[in-house]
XYZ file of C-alpha atoms in Angstrom:
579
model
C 34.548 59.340 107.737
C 34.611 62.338 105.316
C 35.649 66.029 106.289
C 32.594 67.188 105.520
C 30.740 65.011 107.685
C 33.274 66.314 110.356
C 31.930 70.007 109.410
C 28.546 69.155 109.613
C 29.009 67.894 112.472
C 30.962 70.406 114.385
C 29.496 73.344 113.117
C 25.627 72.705 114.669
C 27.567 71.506 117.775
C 29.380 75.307 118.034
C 25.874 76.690 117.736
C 24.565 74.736 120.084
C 26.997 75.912 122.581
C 26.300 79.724 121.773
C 23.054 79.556 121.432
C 22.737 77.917 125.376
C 25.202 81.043 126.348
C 23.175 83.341 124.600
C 19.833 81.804 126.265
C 21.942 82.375 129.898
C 22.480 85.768 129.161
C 19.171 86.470 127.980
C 17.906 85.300 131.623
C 20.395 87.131 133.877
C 19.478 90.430 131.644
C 15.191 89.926 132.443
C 16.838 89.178 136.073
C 19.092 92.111 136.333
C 16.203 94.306 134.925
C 14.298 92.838 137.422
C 16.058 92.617 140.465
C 18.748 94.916 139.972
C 17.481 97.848 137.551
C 20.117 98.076 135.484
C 20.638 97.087 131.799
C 23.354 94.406 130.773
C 24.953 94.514 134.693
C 25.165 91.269 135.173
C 25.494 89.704 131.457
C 28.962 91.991 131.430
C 30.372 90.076 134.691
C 29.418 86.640 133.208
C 30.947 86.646 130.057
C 34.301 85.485 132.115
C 32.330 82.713 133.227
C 31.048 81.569 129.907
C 34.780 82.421 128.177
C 35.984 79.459 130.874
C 33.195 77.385 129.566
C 33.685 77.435 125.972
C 37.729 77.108 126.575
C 36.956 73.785 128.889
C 34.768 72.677 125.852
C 37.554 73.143 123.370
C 40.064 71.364 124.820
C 38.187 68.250 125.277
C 37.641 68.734 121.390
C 41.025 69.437 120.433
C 42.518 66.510 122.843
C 39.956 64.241 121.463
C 40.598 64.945 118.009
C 44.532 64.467 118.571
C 44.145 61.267 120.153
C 44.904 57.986 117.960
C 43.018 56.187 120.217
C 39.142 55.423 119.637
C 38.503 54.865 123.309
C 39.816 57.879 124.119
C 38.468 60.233 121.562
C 35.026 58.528 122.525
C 35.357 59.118 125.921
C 36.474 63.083 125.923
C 33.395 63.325 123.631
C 30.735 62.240 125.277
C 31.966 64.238 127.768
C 31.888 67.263 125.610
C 28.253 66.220 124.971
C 27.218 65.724 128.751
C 28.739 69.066 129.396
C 26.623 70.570 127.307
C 23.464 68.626 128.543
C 24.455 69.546 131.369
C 23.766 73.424 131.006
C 20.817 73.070 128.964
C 19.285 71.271 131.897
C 21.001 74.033 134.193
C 19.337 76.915 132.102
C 15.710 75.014 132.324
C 16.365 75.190 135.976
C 17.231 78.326 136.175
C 14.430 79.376 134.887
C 11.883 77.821 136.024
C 12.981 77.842 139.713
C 15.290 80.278 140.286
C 18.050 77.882 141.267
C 20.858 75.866 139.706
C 21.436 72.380 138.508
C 23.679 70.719 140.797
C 25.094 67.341 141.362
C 23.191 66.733 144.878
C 19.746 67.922 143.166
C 20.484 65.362 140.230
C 21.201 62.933 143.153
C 18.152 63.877 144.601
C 15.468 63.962 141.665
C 17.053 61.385 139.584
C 14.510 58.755 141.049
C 11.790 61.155 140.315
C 11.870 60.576 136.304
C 7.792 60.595 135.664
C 6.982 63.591 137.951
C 10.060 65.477 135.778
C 8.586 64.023 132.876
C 4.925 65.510 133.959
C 6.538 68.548 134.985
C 8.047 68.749 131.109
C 4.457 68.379 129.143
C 3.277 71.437 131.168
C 5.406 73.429 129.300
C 4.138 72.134 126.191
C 0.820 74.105 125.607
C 0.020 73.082 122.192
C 0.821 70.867 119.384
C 2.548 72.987 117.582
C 4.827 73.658 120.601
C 4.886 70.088 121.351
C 6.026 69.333 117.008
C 8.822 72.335 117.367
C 10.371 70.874 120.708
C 10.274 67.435 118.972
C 11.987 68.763 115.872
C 14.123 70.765 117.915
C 15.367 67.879 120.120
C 15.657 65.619 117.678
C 18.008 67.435 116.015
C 20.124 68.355 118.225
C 20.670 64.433 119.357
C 21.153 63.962 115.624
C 24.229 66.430 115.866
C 25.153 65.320 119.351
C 25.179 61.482 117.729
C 27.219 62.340 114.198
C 29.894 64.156 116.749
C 30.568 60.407 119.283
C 31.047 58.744 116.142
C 33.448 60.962 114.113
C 36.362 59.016 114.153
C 38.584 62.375 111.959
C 41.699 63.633 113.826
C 41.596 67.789 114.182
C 44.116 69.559 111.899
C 44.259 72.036 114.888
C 48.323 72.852 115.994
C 49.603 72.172 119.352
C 49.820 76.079 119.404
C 46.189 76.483 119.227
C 45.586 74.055 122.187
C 47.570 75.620 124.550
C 46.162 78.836 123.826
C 42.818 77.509 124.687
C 44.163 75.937 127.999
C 45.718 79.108 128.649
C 42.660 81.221 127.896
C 40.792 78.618 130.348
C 43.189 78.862 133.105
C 43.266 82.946 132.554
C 39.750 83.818 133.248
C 39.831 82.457 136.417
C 41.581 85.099 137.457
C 39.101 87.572 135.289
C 36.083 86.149 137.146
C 34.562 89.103 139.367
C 33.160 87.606 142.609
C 30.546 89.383 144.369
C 27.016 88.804 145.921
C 25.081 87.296 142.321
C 28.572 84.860 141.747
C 25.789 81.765 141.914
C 23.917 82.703 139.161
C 26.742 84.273 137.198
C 28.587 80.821 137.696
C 28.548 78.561 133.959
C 26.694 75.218 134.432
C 29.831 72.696 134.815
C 30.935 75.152 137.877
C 27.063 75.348 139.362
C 26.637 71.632 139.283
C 30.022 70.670 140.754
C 30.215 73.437 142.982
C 31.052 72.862 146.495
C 28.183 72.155 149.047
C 29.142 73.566 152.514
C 25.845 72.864 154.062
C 26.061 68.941 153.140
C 29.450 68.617 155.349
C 28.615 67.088 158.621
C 29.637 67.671 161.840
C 32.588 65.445 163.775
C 31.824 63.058 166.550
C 33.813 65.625 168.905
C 32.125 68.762 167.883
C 28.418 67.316 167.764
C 29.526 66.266 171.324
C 30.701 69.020 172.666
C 27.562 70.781 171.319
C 25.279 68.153 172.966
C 26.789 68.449 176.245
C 26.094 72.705 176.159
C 22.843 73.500 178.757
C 19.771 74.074 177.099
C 18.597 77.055 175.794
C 16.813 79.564 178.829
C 13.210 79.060 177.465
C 9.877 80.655 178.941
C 6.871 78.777 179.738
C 3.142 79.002 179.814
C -0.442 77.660 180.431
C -2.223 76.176 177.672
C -5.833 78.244 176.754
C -7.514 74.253 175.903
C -9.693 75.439 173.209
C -11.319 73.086 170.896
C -12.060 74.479 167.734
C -12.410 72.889 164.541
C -9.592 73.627 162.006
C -8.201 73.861 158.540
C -5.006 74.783 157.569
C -4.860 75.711 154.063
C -1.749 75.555 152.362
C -1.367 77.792 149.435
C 1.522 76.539 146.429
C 3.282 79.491 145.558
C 1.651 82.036 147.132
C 3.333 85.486 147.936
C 3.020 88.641 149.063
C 3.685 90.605 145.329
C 0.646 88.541 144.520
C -1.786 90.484 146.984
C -3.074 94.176 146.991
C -3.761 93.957 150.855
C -0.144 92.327 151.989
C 2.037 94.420 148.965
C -0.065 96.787 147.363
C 2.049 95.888 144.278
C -0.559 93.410 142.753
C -4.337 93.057 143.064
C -4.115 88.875 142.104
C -5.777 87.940 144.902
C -9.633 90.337 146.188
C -11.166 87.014 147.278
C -7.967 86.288 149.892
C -7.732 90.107 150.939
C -11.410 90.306 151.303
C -11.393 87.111 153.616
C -7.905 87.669 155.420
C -9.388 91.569 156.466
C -12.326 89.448 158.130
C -10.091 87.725 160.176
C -6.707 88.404 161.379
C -3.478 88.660 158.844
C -0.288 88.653 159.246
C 1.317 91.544 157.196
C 4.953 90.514 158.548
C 5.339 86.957 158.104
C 7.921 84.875 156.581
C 8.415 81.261 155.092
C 11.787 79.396 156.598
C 12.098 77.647 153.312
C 12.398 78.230 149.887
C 10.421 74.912 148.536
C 7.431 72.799 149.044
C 9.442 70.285 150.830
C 11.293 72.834 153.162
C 7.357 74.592 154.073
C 5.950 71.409 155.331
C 8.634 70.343 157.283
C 8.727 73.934 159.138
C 4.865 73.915 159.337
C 4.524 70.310 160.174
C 7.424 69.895 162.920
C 8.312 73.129 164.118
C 11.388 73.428 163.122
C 13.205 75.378 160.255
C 13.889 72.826 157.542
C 18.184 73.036 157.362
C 19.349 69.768 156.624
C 21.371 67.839 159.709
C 24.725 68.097 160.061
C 25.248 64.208 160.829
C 24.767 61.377 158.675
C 24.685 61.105 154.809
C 24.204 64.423 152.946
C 22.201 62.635 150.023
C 19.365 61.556 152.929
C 15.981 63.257 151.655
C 14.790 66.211 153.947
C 12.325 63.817 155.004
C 13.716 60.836 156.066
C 15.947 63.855 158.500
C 12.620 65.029 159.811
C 10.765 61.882 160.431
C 11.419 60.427 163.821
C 10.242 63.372 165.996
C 7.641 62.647 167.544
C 6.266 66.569 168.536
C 4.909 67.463 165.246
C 1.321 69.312 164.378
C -0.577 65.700 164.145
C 1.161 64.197 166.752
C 0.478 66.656 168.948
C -4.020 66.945 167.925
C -3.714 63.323 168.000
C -3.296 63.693 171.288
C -5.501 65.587 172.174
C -7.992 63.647 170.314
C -8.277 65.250 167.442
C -8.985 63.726 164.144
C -5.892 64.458 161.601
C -6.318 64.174 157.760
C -4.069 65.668 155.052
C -5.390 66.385 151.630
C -3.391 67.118 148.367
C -4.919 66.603 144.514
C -0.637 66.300 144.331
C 1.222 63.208 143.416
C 2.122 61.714 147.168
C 4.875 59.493 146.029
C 7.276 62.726 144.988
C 10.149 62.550 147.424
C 8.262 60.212 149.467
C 5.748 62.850 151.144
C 3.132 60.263 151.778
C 5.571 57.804 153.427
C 6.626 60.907 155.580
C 2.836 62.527 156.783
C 2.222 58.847 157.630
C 5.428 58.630 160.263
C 4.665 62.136 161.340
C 1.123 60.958 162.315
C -2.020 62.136 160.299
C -4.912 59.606 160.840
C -6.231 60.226 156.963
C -3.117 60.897 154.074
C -5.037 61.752 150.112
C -3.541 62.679 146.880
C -4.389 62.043 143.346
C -4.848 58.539 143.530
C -7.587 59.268 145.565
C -11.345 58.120 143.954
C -12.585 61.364 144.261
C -10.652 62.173 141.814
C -11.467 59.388 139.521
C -11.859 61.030 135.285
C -10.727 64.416 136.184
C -8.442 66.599 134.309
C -4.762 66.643 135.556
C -1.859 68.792 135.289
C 1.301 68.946 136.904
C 2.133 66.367 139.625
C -1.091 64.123 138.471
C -3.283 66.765 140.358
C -6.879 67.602 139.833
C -7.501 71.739 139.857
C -8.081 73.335 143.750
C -11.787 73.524 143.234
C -11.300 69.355 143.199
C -9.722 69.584 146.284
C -11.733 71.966 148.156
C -15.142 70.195 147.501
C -13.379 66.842 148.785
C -12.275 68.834 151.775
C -16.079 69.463 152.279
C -17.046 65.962 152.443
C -14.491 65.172 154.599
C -15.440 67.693 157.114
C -19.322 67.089 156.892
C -18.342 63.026 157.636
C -16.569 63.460 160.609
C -17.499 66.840 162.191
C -19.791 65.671 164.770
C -17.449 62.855 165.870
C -14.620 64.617 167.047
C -12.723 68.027 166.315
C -10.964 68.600 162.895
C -7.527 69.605 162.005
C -7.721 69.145 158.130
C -4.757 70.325 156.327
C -5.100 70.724 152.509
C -2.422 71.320 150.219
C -3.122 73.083 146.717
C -1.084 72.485 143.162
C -2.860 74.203 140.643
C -0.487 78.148 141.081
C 2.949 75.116 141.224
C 5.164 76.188 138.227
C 4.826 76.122 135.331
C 1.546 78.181 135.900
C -0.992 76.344 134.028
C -4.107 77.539 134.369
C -6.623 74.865 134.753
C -9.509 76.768 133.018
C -7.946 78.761 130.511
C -4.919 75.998 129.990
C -2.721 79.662 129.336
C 0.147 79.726 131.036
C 0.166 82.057 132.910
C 1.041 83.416 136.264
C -1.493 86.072 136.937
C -4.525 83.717 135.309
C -3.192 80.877 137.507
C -3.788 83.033 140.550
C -6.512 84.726 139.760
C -8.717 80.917 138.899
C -6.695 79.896 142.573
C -8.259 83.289 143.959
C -11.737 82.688 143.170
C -11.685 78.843 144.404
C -10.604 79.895 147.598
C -13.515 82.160 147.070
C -15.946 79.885 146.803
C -14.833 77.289 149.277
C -14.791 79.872 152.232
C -18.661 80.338 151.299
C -19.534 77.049 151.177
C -17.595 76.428 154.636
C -20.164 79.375 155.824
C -23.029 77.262 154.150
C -22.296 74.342 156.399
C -21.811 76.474 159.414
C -18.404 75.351 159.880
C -16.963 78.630 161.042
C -19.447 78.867 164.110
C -16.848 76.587 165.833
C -14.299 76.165 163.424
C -11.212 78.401 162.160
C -9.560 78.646 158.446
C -5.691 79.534 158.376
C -4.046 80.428 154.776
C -0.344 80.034 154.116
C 2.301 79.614 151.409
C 4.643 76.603 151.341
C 7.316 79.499 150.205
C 7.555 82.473 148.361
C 6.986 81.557 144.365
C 9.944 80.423 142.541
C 10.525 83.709 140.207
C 13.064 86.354 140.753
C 11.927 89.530 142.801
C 10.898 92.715 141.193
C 12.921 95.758 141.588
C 9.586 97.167 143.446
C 9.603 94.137 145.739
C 13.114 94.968 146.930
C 12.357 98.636 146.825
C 9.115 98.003 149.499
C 10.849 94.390 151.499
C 14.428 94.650 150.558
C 16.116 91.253 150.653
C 13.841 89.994 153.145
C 11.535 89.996 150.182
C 12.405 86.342 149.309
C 11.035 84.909 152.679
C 8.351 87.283 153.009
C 4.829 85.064 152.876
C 1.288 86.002 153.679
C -0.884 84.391 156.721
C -3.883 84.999 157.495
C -6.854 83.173 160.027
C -10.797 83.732 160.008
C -13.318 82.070 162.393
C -15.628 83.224 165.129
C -14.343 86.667 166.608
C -12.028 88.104 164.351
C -12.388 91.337 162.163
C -9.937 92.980 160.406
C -7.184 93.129 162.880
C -3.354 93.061 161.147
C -0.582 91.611 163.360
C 2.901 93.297 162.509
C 4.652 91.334 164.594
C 7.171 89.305 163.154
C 5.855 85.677 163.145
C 7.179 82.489 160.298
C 5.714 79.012 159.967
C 8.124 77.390 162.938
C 5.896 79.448 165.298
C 2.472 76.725 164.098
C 3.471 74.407 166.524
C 3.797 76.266 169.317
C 0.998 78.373 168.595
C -1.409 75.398 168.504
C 0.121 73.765 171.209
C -0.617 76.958 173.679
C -4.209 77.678 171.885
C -5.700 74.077 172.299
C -3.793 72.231 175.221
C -3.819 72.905 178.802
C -0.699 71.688 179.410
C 2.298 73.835 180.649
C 4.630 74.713 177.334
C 8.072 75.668 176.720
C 9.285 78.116 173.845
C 12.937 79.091 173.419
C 13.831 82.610 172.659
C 13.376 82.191 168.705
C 9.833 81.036 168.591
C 7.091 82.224 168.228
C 3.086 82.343 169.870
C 0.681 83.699 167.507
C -2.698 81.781 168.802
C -5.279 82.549 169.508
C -3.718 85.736 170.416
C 0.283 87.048 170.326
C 2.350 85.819 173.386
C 5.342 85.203 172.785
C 7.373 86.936 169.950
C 10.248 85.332 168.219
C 13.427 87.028 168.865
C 15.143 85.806 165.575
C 13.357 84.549 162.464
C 15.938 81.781 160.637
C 15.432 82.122 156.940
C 17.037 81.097 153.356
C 17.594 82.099 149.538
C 17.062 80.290 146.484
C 20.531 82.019 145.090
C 23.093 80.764 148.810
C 21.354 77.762 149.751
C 24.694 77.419 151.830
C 23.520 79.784 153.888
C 20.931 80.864 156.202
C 19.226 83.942 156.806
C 18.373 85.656 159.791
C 16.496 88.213 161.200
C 16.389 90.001 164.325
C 13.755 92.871 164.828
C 15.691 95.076 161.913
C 18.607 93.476 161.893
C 20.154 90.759 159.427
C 22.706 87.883 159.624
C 23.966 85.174 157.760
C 25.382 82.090 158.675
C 27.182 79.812 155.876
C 26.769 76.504 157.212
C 29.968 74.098 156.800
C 30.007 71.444 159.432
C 32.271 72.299 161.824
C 33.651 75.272 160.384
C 30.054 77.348 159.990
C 30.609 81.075 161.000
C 28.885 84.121 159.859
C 29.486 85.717 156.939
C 29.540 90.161 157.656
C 28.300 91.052 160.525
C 28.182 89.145 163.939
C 24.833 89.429 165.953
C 25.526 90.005 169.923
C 24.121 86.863 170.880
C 24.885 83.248 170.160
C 23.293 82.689 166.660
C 25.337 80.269 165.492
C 24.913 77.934 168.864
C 21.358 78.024 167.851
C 22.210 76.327 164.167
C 24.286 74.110 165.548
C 21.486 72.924 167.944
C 19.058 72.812 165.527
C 21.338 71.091 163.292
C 22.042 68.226 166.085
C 17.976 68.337 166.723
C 18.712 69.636 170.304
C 15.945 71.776 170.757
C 15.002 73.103 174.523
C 10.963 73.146 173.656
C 11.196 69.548 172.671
């Protein structure tokens, strides 16, 4: 093969590479802006990263290209290309959700190829977006092609090799490490960076953890109301978003108006940091951190799907009919399988005929209006046969932030058409006089995947990344804010005092909110999109962390005066003293 098919094809490949580093930089300086209020701050610290990158990149070039063997030369190629597949994936990632491309997330999503595929047309607005990424990607695997094949040994010296394994070994001592190291990481060390929180526990520890006393816990009578209810679940929605929860944005009048008829929840906070991770809080109870026994790669589901004291379980019986509604693609990480074993009588999403010739966009889901005048029906079939908990989901404010009218994308449009759904279904669930026994509670599934704003931090500090809205309107309420500290674990308990009469349990750490406070939380458990090793926690005004690492978890700063870290490891185990 001729030199000048090796130029042409190592040339593109070079600016490729730069122009993916450039592209990183570019997002850690809108983030540092952002978050941090400074200029260039964190695009100075990762250069060292990105040095080690391109260095690891040239010696699989330069080994390849001294090889005499085919096989070889193949082989430390197509590495070279998957590395740098690799980051552009990692960069798409980035930012979109705020987190990094790993090897347990490919693991984890690599069954999911058509919702990723969905996911990917969103972001394609037009056709002549959808003819420049087509160029663009063709020619890049064009390039990436003409580079396997070259078959042209490099007339690079033995000198110039080792000076780029020496320059690859160097900046690792160059590296700065400090509290942003995840994102300032390059892609090959994100994805096969080490996982703490995937190492389980040993048979003797778990043991000797199982064989502790319960936690003291306090108990109660039940109130036995029988109200009709609807949880709303709200994708994405967060407090920036709202002029009566931030003051920072005014996204949101019809939810503020609503929420100040009603009670809301100006201190609230999501124990996850995705859709998966909100459910399983809301749903069970129980802050979403992944056991520490059995195989790291099981799904969060399949670890939270044998309990049997979960929301539906626990209306089921007390004869209440269950139903969860979604316009969103049930099959994704097997969410329908997992409402089914955690008991709702009624499971809907897109497939649903209802649905039948509608407009779709991400996750094969029909706008929120869709959803919210099925929700209708549903309620005006059964509402005379026995009380409703109804629990709808909502896609249409899910990244990328298409808005279903406009088809802009666009964050502030998204919310706003989500806004004025919401709007209307609240007055049609006055219409059919479903609030003269019947209750509406709004939540987000977690905080929305962008970074936070410098006036976010300024106003909620850190705690700005769990910080969620919730708000409840029915018969009785007016504009009353609760600023007690409350998060979605404290559902379960709440509706277990509110409609049974049963004697309950709650340990120190959760939470009664319904139909009046009882029983604050003591600790709120809490995590981050940028240490999903660790978790979060907060105690009135004070904050831990806990990095979790089987065995070996411990807290990272400062150690609260109470057992914390017992508490993990319980939860971990799924001993819980209110189960």
């Amino acid at each position: 093969m001729s030199k000048k098919l090796l130029f042409n094809a190592r040339l593109p490949l070079l600016f490729f590479c730069i122009g993916l580093i450039a592209y990183k930089f570019y997002l850690l300086e809108i983030n540092s802006r952002a978050i941090l209020g400074c200029d260039w701050c964190l695009v100075r610290k990762a250069i060292f990263f990105e040095l080690q990158f391109l260095f690891l990149l040239g010696i699989l070039h330069f080994v390849a290209g001294f090889s005499r063997w085919y096989w070889l030369r193949f082989s430390l190629r197509l590495s070279v290309i998957a590395i740098l597949l690799i980051m552009a994936i990692d960069l798409i990632v980035l930012q979109q959700f705020l987190v990094r491309f790993t090897w347990h997330e490919f693991l984890k999503f690599v069954s999911e190829f058509s919702a990723i595929m969905d996911f990917s047309r969103q972001l394609i607005v037009s056709f002549w977006s959808a003819l420049i990424a087509a160029m663009v990607i063709s020619i890049i695997l064009w390039v990436l092609g003409r580079y396997l094949i070259l078959d042209n040994a490099t007339t690079r010296s033995p000198v110039f090799l080792a000076f780029v394994a020496f320059g690859l070994f160097g900046t690792e001592y160059l590296k700065p490490t400090e509290f942003h190291g995840p994102y300032l990481q390059n892609s090959i060390e994100a994805f096969f960076s080490s996982q703490t929180r995937h190492r389980p526990y040993s048979d003797d520890f778990a043991n000797k953890i199982l064989a502790e006393p319960e936690e003291e816990s306090r108990c109660y009578e039940g109130v036995g109301a029988r109200p009709d209810l609807i949880l709303l679940i709200v994708e994405s929605l967060s407090m920036y978003h709202s002029k009566l929860f931030s003051g920072l944005r005014d996204w949101t009048p019809q939810f503020d108006s609503v929420s100040q008829n009603g009670r809301w929840f100006s201190n609230f906070y999501a124990n996850a940091i995705n859709t998966e991770q909100g459910l399983v809080a809301l749903l069970t109870g129980e802050p979403a951190i992944a056991r520490g026994t059995g195989n790291a790669s099981t799904p969060l589901f399949e670890q939270f799907q044998s309990s049997k004291h979960t929301v539906p379980h626990l209306l089921n019986d007390l004869d209440y009919y269950t139903a969860f509604l979604t316009t969103g693609n049930l099959g994704f990480l097997g969410k329908g399988d997992w409402l089914k074993k955690i008991g709702f009588n009624l499971i809907e999403g897109h497939d649903a005929a209802y649905y039948d010739g509608m407009k779709r966009f991400h996750f094969d889901a029909a706008p929120d209006q869709a959803l919210y005048d099925r929700a209708l029906i549903e309620l005006q079939t059964h509402h005379r046969k026995k009380p409703v908990f109804l629990t709808l989901e909502t896609v249409s404010t899910h990244h990328p932030f298409i808005d279903p009218e406009s088809a802009a994308q666009s964050e502030e449009l998204v919310f706003r058409y989500a806004d004025r759904a919401l709007g209307v279904f609240v007055e049609n669930l006055k219409s059919i006089g479903f609030f003269d026994n019947g209750y509406l509670m709004i939540v987000s599934d977690h905080r929305a995947m962008v970074p936070a704003s410098q006036d976010e931090m300024v106003r909620f500090g850190d705690r700005a990344y769990a910080r969620i809205p919730f708000s409840i309107i029915g018969y009785g309420l007016n504009n009353e804010e609760v600023v007690d500290p409350f998060s979605q674990i404290d559902l379960l308990p709440s509706l277990h005092h509110w409609l049974s009469q049963d004697r309950h349990c709650v340990n120190a750490n959760q939470g009664i909110f319904l139909p009046k406070t009882k029983h604050q939380p003591a600790c709120i458990f809490t995590r981050r999109s940028y240490a999903l090793d660790d978790v979060f926690i907060h105690c009135g005004d004070e904050d831990y962390i806990i990095r979790l690492d089987g065995d070996r978890s411990h807290y990272v700063g400062a150690k609260p005066p109470h057992d914390l870290l017992g508490s993990i490891h319980r939860l971990r185990l799924g001993k819980d003293s209110s189960h």
